[in-house]
Amino acid sequence: MKTKSLVAAALGFSVVAIAASGASAATLDDVKSRGTVRCGVNTGLPGFASQNDQGQWQGLDVDYCKAVAAAVFGDVTKVQYVPLSAVQRFPALQNGEIDLLARNTTWTLSRDTALGLDFAGVNYYDGQGFMVKKELNVTSALQLSGATVCVQSGTTTELNLADYFRANNMQFNPVVIEAQNDVNAAYDSGRCDVLTTDQSGLYASRLELGKPDDNVVLPEIISKEPLAPAVRQGDSQWFDIVKWTHFALLNAEELGITQANVQEMTKSPNPEIQRMLGVGSTFGQDMGLTNDWVVKIISGVGNYSEVFERNIGAATPLGIARGQNALWTKGGLQYAPPIR
C-alpha cells in the first residue's frame, strides 16, 4: 500500500539516495566484514514478516533475507532484521542502514528511478482486493454497488477504490480512516460491509478479526502491486547477488530441486542442473560467492514453492493459492532467466 505522504517523504530523500549510490559499491565487502545481512522487513505482517512467540522472524520476505544470507555465508542465521514502517523503509535503504529491503514493497517507476533503488525481481504478485462478510452472499466485487467500504485515508488504495466503482458505474459509501489497524477494527465492528487493501494484506487482516472464518476475500484484483526486494542503485555486484538469489529459487522449483534433495541433485547428469548447482561452473565465483551458492540457498530455505507454501500457502492460516504466483509453466507469472 502506498500513501501520498509516503511518496512525498520518500521523494524528499531521492537526492540523498542518488548522491550516496556511488558509495554503496562495496556492499558485499561490508556484509562479509560485518558478518550479517541487514534486512529491512515489515514491523508485523503475518505470512510475510512477523515474529513468533519465541521472537523469531518468519515469513516469505524473511525467507528472502535468509536466502541472501545463505548465498553469502552458507548460513541462514546471518541476518539482522530491521523492522521498518512504510515511511521509514526507503530512507533506511538509501542511507545505508540496511543492505536489502524485503518488505512487501510495490515496484513502481518513481521508486525505481527517482528514489535511487533497484528492484531485484517480483517475489509476490499482489493487487488491491476486497473482503466481505460471508453473510452478504457476495461472490464478486461487481455486486458491491451501494456498499459501505472501509479504506485507509490518503492512499492509492483510496484512489483505486473510487476509480473502480466509477469505471463500473457503481455507488459506494466510503468510511475513510487514517490507521490501517483502525480500518480493520471498523470493519470487524460492522461499521462497513467491505474492507479494501492489497490482497495479501486482506488475508493477513482476516486472521486478526474476531471471527476470521465469517469473512471471504473476493476474487477481483483491481490494481497491479508487484512486490519486490530492493537494493540501492550503484552496486551492480550486490544487485546481481540479490536478483539471482530470487531467480535461483524459481529455477530450482522448475527443475525439481528441493531442500530435501538438493545434495543428491548435485550428482544429476542433467547439464542444466549441474551448471545451476556449481558442478563445473564458476557463476558463483563471478559474483564474489562460492560456486555452490545455489546449493547453499536451497539447503537453507528450499525453492520458491517451498518458501511460498510454508509461509502463505494453502496449508497455512492465510490459505493463499499460488494463482498468478505460479510458475510460467503452470499458468502463472513467475519466470526466471536461465543460470548459464
Short mmCIF file of C-alpha atoms in Angstrom, two decimals:
data_model
loop_
_atom_site.label_atom_id
_atom_site.label_comp_id
_atom_site.label_asym_id
_atom_site.label_seq_id
_atom_site.Cartn_x
_atom_site.Cartn_y
_atom_site.Cartn_z
CA MET A 1 0.00 0.00 0.00
CA LYS A 2 1.36 3.41 -0.92
CA THR A 3 0.36 6.61 0.83
CA LYS A 4 0.61 10.09 -0.66
CA SER A 5 2.66 11.21 2.35
CA LEU A 6 4.94 8.23 1.91
CA VAL A 7 5.67 9.12 -1.71
CA ALA A 8 6.30 12.74 -0.79
CA ALA A 9 8.55 11.79 2.10
CA ALA A 10 10.41 9.23 0.05
CA LEU A 11 10.95 11.62 -2.83
CA GLY A 12 12.43 14.04 -0.37
CA PHE A 13 15.28 11.57 0.10
CA SER A 14 15.84 10.96 -3.61
CA VAL A 15 18.78 13.33 -3.83
CA VAL A 16 20.38 11.65 -0.83
CA ALA A 17 19.91 8.25 -2.43
CA ILE A 18 21.37 9.21 -5.77
CA ALA A 19 24.28 11.06 -4.18
CA ALA A 20 25.04 8.11 -1.92
CA SER A 21 24.72 5.46 -4.62
CA GLY A 22 28.36 5.68 -5.61
CA ALA A 23 29.40 4.98 -2.03
CA SER A 24 27.41 1.77 -1.93
CA ALA A 25 29.64 -0.09 -4.37
CA ALA A 26 31.17 -2.41 -1.78
CA THR A 27 28.05 -3.80 -0.13
CA LEU A 28 29.23 -7.41 -0.35
CA ASP A 29 32.52 -6.49 1.33
CA ASP A 30 30.66 -4.60 4.05
CA VAL A 31 28.28 -7.51 4.61
CA LYS A 32 31.13 -10.03 4.83
CA SER A 33 33.09 -7.78 7.19
CA ARG A 34 30.06 -7.28 9.43
CA GLY A 35 29.12 -10.95 9.32
CA THR A 36 25.42 -10.34 8.71
CA VAL A 37 22.99 -9.11 6.07
CA ARG A 38 20.98 -6.19 7.43
CA CYS A 39 17.50 -6.75 6.05
CA GLY A 40 14.61 -4.31 6.31
CA VAL A 41 11.28 -6.06 6.93
CA ASN A 42 7.70 -5.23 7.88
CA THR A 43 7.03 -4.47 11.54
CA GLY A 44 4.49 -7.29 11.50
CA LEU A 45 2.57 -8.74 8.56
CA PRO A 46 1.57 -12.39 9.05
CA GLY A 47 2.88 -14.63 6.31
CA PHE A 48 5.41 -12.08 5.06
CA ALA A 49 7.33 -10.82 8.09
CA SER A 50 6.38 -11.27 11.73
CA GLN A 51 7.83 -12.65 14.95
CA ASN A 52 6.58 -15.87 16.53
CA ASP A 53 6.13 -16.46 20.25
CA GLN A 54 9.86 -17.10 20.60
CA GLY A 55 10.72 -13.79 18.95
CA GLN A 56 11.95 -15.49 15.77
CA TRP A 57 11.26 -13.79 12.46
CA GLN A 58 9.31 -15.75 9.87
CA GLY A 59 7.52 -15.16 6.57
CA LEU A 60 8.02 -15.08 2.82
CA ASP A 61 10.06 -11.86 2.88
CA VAL A 62 12.05 -13.15 5.86
CA ASP A 63 12.96 -16.25 3.87
CA TYR A 64 14.29 -14.00 1.11
CA CYS A 65 16.59 -12.36 3.66
CA LYS A 66 17.68 -15.83 4.76
CA ALA A 67 18.26 -16.90 1.15
CA VAL A 68 20.63 -13.99 0.55
CA ALA A 69 22.48 -14.78 3.79
CA ALA A 70 22.75 -18.40 2.66
CA ALA A 71 24.20 -17.31 -0.70
CA VAL A 72 26.82 -15.13 1.00
CA PHE A 73 27.62 -17.07 4.18
CA GLY A 74 26.06 -20.50 3.73
CA ASP A 75 24.15 -19.72 6.95
CA VAL A 76 20.54 -18.53 7.11
CA THR A 77 21.03 -17.17 10.62
CA LYS A 78 23.43 -14.47 9.46
CA VAL A 79 20.67 -11.88 9.17
CA GLN A 80 20.00 -8.77 11.23
CA TYR A 81 16.29 -7.98 10.86
CA VAL A 82 15.38 -4.29 10.92
CA PRO A 83 11.60 -3.77 11.29
CA LEU A 84 10.53 -0.66 9.37
CA SER A 85 7.32 1.27 8.89
CA ALA A 86 6.20 2.26 5.40
CA VAL A 87 7.61 5.76 5.90
CA GLN A 88 10.95 4.52 7.28
CA ARG A 89 11.71 1.88 4.67
CA PHE A 90 13.12 3.93 1.78
CA PRO A 91 15.32 6.30 3.81
CA ALA A 92 16.72 3.30 5.70
CA LEU A 93 17.85 1.70 2.45
CA GLN A 94 19.04 4.95 0.91
CA ASN A 95 21.10 5.90 3.96
CA GLY A 96 22.79 2.52 4.24
CA GLU A 97 21.06 1.44 7.46
CA ILE A 98 20.08 -1.78 5.68
CA ASP A 99 21.60 -3.75 2.80
CA LEU A 100 18.34 -5.13 1.45
CA LEU A 101 14.69 -4.12 1.70
CA ALA A 102 12.33 -7.11 1.70
CA ARG A 103 9.13 -5.51 2.93
CA ASN A 104 6.07 -6.10 0.71
CA THR A 105 7.08 -3.08 -1.37
CA THR A 106 5.50 -2.35 -4.74
CA TRP A 107 7.86 -1.88 -7.67
CA THR A 108 6.94 1.39 -9.40
CA LEU A 109 8.66 3.68 -11.88
CA SER A 110 9.19 6.54 -9.41
CA ARG A 111 10.69 4.26 -6.79
CA ASP A 112 12.93 2.60 -9.36
CA THR A 113 14.22 5.90 -10.72
CA ALA A 114 13.70 8.96 -8.53
CA LEU A 115 14.46 7.14 -5.28
CA GLY A 116 17.72 5.59 -6.44
CA LEU A 117 16.58 2.00 -5.86
CA ASP A 118 16.91 -1.20 -7.88
CA PHE A 119 14.22 -3.88 -7.61
CA ALA A 120 15.59 -7.41 -7.80
CA GLY A 121 12.57 -9.31 -9.08
CA VAL A 122 8.94 -9.78 -8.05
CA ASN A 123 8.69 -12.27 -5.20
CA TYR A 124 4.91 -11.82 -4.88
CA TYR A 125 2.46 -10.52 -7.45
CA ASP A 126 -0.22 -8.71 -5.49
CA GLY A 127 -3.09 -6.33 -6.16
CA GLN A 128 -5.81 -4.46 -4.34
CA GLY A 129 -8.83 -6.52 -3.43
CA PHE A 130 -11.96 -6.66 -1.28
CA MET A 131 -13.07 -8.63 1.77
CA VAL A 132 -16.72 -9.02 2.81
CA LYS A 133 -18.80 -10.82 5.39
CA LYS A 134 -19.93 -14.22 4.16
CA GLU A 135 -23.46 -13.47 5.32
CA LEU A 136 -23.80 -10.93 2.49
CA ASN A 137 -23.65 -13.81 -0.05
CA VAL A 138 -21.47 -11.71 -2.37
CA THR A 139 -19.21 -13.57 -4.79
CA SER A 140 -17.95 -10.68 -6.93
CA ALA A 141 -16.90 -7.08 -6.37
CA LEU A 142 -19.30 -6.16 -9.15
CA GLN A 143 -22.13 -6.91 -6.68
CA LEU A 144 -20.95 -4.22 -4.24
CA SER A 145 -22.87 -1.22 -5.58
CA GLY A 146 -24.28 0.74 -2.64
CA ALA A 147 -21.92 -0.91 -0.14
CA THR A 148 -20.15 0.87 2.70
CA VAL A 149 -16.38 0.40 2.27
CA CYS A 150 -13.66 0.82 4.91
CA VAL A 151 -10.45 2.23 3.42
CA GLN A 152 -7.27 3.88 4.69
CA SER A 153 -7.11 7.61 4.03
CA GLY A 154 -4.50 9.33 1.86
CA THR A 155 -3.57 6.18 -0.03
CA THR A 156 -3.61 4.96 -3.59
CA THR A 157 -5.94 2.28 -2.22
CA GLU A 158 -8.50 5.04 -1.68
CA LEU A 159 -7.96 6.34 -5.22
CA ASN A 160 -8.13 2.86 -6.78
CA LEU A 161 -11.39 2.24 -4.92
CA ALA A 162 -13.02 5.38 -6.33
CA ASP A 163 -11.74 4.63 -9.84
CA TYR A 164 -13.05 1.05 -9.75
CA PHE A 165 -16.57 1.98 -8.67
CA ARG A 166 -16.72 4.89 -11.12
CA ALA A 167 -15.50 2.74 -14.01
CA ASN A 168 -18.20 0.17 -13.26
CA ASN A 169 -21.00 2.73 -12.74
CA MET A 170 -21.47 1.70 -9.12
CA GLN A 171 -22.09 3.74 -5.99
CA PHE A 172 -20.39 3.28 -2.63
CA ASN A 173 -20.17 4.93 0.78
CA PRO A 174 -16.57 5.26 2.00
CA VAL A 175 -15.55 5.04 5.64
CA VAL A 176 -12.14 6.71 5.50
CA ILE A 177 -9.79 6.13 8.45
CA GLU A 178 -6.13 7.07 8.87
CA ALA A 179 -4.52 3.99 10.50
CA GLN A 180 -4.88 0.54 8.90
CA ASN A 181 -5.40 -1.15 12.29
CA ASP A 182 -8.34 1.19 12.91
CA VAL A 183 -9.67 0.44 9.42
CA ASN A 184 -9.63 -3.27 10.25
CA ALA A 185 -11.32 -2.65 13.60
CA ALA A 186 -14.06 -0.60 11.97
CA TYR A 187 -14.77 -3.38 9.50
CA ASP A 188 -14.74 -6.00 12.27
CA SER A 189 -17.22 -3.99 14.34
CA GLY A 190 -19.66 -3.74 11.44
CA ARG A 191 -19.22 -0.07 10.54
CA CYS A 192 -18.81 -1.12 6.91
CA ASP A 193 -19.70 -4.01 4.61
CA VAL A 194 -16.38 -4.18 2.80
CA LEU A 195 -12.68 -3.87 3.63
CA THR A 196 -10.24 -2.99 0.85
CA THR A 197 -6.43 -3.06 0.74
CA ASP A 198 -3.74 -5.13 -1.01
CA GLN A 199 -5.00 -8.70 -1.23
CA SER A 200 -2.06 -10.10 0.76
CA GLY A 201 -2.97 -7.60 3.49
CA LEU A 202 -6.57 -8.77 3.40
CA TYR A 203 -5.54 -12.36 4.10
CA ALA A 204 -3.33 -11.17 6.95
CA SER A 205 -6.03 -8.86 8.35
CA ARG A 206 -8.61 -11.65 8.26
CA LEU A 207 -6.53 -13.63 10.75
CA GLU A 208 -6.85 -10.80 13.27
CA LEU A 209 -10.64 -10.44 13.05
CA GLY A 210 -12.92 -11.69 15.80
CA LYS A 211 -14.31 -14.44 13.56
CA PRO A 212 -11.95 -14.90 10.59
CA ASP A 213 -13.97 -17.70 9.01
CA ASP A 214 -17.00 -15.42 8.71
CA ASN A 215 -15.18 -13.35 6.09
CA VAL A 216 -14.19 -14.03 2.49
CA VAL A 217 -11.74 -12.35 0.11
CA LEU A 218 -13.35 -11.74 -3.28
CA PRO A 219 -11.57 -12.85 -6.47
CA GLU A 220 -11.23 -9.45 -8.16
CA ILE A 221 -7.89 -7.65 -8.15
CA ILE A 222 -8.23 -4.02 -9.22
CA SER A 223 -4.61 -2.84 -9.31
CA LYS A 224 -1.08 -4.05 -10.04
CA GLU A 225 1.10 -4.37 -6.93
CA PRO A 226 4.27 -6.30 -7.84
CA LEU A 227 6.06 -6.73 -4.52
CA ALA A 228 9.83 -6.92 -4.84
CA PRO A 229 13.01 -6.85 -2.75
CA ALA A 230 15.07 -3.73 -3.37
CA VAL A 231 18.68 -2.57 -3.04
CA ARG A 232 20.44 0.75 -3.55
CA GLN A 233 21.49 1.76 -7.03
CA GLY A 234 25.21 1.95 -7.75
CA ASP A 235 26.35 -1.52 -6.73
CA SER A 236 25.84 -3.94 -9.61
CA GLN A 237 27.54 -6.82 -7.80
CA TRP A 238 25.17 -6.72 -4.81
CA PHE A 239 22.19 -6.17 -7.12
CA ASP A 240 23.20 -9.26 -9.09
CA ILE A 241 23.50 -11.35 -5.92
CA VAL A 242 20.04 -10.42 -4.65
CA LYS A 243 18.46 -10.68 -8.12
CA TRP A 244 19.94 -14.08 -8.90
CA THR A 245 19.07 -15.38 -5.45
CA HIS A 246 15.45 -14.76 -6.44
CA PHE A 247 15.96 -16.41 -9.83
CA ALA A 248 17.69 -19.38 -8.19
CA LEU A 249 14.61 -20.04 -6.05
CA LEU A 250 12.40 -20.07 -9.15
CA ASN A 251 14.75 -22.13 -11.30
CA ALA A 252 15.11 -24.66 -8.52
CA GLU A 253 11.35 -25.15 -8.36
CA GLU A 254 11.16 -25.51 -12.13
CA LEU A 255 13.91 -28.15 -12.14
CA GLY A 256 12.51 -30.07 -9.17
CA ILE A 257 15.37 -29.17 -6.82
CA THR A 258 14.17 -29.08 -3.21
CA GLN A 259 15.59 -28.63 0.25
CA ALA A 260 15.38 -32.38 0.74
CA ASN A 261 17.07 -33.48 -2.49
CA VAL A 262 19.49 -30.66 -3.35
CA GLN A 263 22.58 -32.56 -2.21
CA GLU A 264 21.58 -35.61 -4.25
CA MET A 265 20.81 -33.36 -7.22
CA THR A 266 24.48 -32.31 -7.39
CA LYS A 267 25.04 -35.78 -8.90
CA SER A 268 22.39 -35.29 -11.59
CA PRO A 269 23.50 -35.93 -15.20
CA ASN A 270 21.30 -33.03 -16.34
CA PRO A 271 23.73 -30.31 -17.53
CA GLU A 272 21.31 -27.51 -16.60
CA ILE A 273 21.10 -28.78 -13.03
CA GLN A 274 24.87 -29.26 -12.91
CA ARG A 275 25.52 -25.67 -14.00
CA MET A 276 23.00 -24.31 -11.52
CA LEU A 277 24.43 -26.25 -8.59
CA GLY A 278 28.02 -25.27 -9.37
CA VAL A 279 29.21 -28.54 -10.87
CA GLY A 280 31.85 -27.45 -13.37
CA SER A 281 30.64 -23.83 -13.45
CA THR A 282 32.01 -20.63 -11.95
CA PHE A 283 28.87 -18.49 -11.83
CA GLY A 284 29.12 -18.07 -8.07
CA GLN A 285 32.76 -17.05 -8.23
CA ASP A 286 31.90 -14.50 -10.89
CA MET A 287 29.58 -12.77 -8.37
CA GLY A 288 32.00 -12.96 -5.45
CA LEU A 289 30.37 -16.07 -3.96
CA THR A 290 31.29 -19.74 -3.83
CA ASN A 291 30.30 -21.83 -6.83
CA ASP A 292 27.84 -23.87 -4.74
CA TRP A 293 25.89 -20.73 -3.82
CA VAL A 294 22.61 -22.19 -5.12
CA VAL A 295 23.14 -25.37 -3.11
CA LYS A 296 23.50 -23.20 -0.02
CA ILE A 297 20.34 -21.23 -0.81
CA ILE A 298 18.15 -24.27 -1.42
CA SER A 299 19.63 -26.13 1.55
CA GLY A 300 18.76 -23.13 3.69
CA VAL A 301 15.22 -22.22 2.63
CA GLY A 302 14.10 -24.57 -0.16
CA ASN A 303 12.86 -23.48 -3.58
CA TYR A 304 10.25 -20.79 -4.29
CA SER A 305 7.36 -23.22 -3.93
CA GLU A 306 8.61 -24.35 -0.53
CA VAL A 307 9.02 -20.74 0.62
CA PHE A 308 5.53 -19.84 -0.62
CA GLU A 309 3.72 -22.87 0.78
CA ARG A 310 5.49 -22.74 4.14
CA ASN A 311 4.53 -19.15 4.80
CA ILE A 312 1.33 -18.23 2.96
CA GLY A 313 0.19 -21.32 1.05
CA ALA A 314 -2.98 -23.39 1.18
CA ALA A 315 -1.97 -25.28 4.33
CA THR A 316 -1.21 -22.10 6.32
CA PRO A 317 -3.71 -19.91 8.19
CA LEU A 318 -3.60 -17.41 5.29
CA GLY A 319 -4.52 -20.12 2.77
CA ILE A 320 -3.37 -18.23 -0.34
CA ALA A 321 -3.45 -20.11 -3.64
CA ARG A 322 -0.46 -19.77 -5.96
CA GLY A 323 -2.58 -18.11 -8.66
CA GLN A 324 -0.52 -15.59 -10.60
CA ASN A 325 2.47 -16.50 -8.42
CA ALA A 326 2.61 -19.95 -10.00
CA LEU A 327 5.47 -20.72 -12.37
CA TRP A 328 5.03 -19.71 -16.00
CA THR A 329 4.90 -23.41 -16.86
CA LYS A 330 1.75 -23.69 -14.74
CA GLY A 331 -0.06 -20.60 -15.99
CA GLY A 332 1.46 -18.10 -13.58
CA LEU A 333 3.74 -15.08 -13.90
CA GLN A 334 6.83 -16.37 -12.12
CA TYR A 335 9.57 -16.76 -14.69
CA ALA A 336 13.35 -16.75 -14.23
CA PRO A 337 16.15 -16.32 -16.78
CA PRO A 338 18.37 -19.40 -17.03
CA ILE A 339 21.51 -19.84 -14.97
CA ARG A 340 24.01 -20.45 -17.75
#
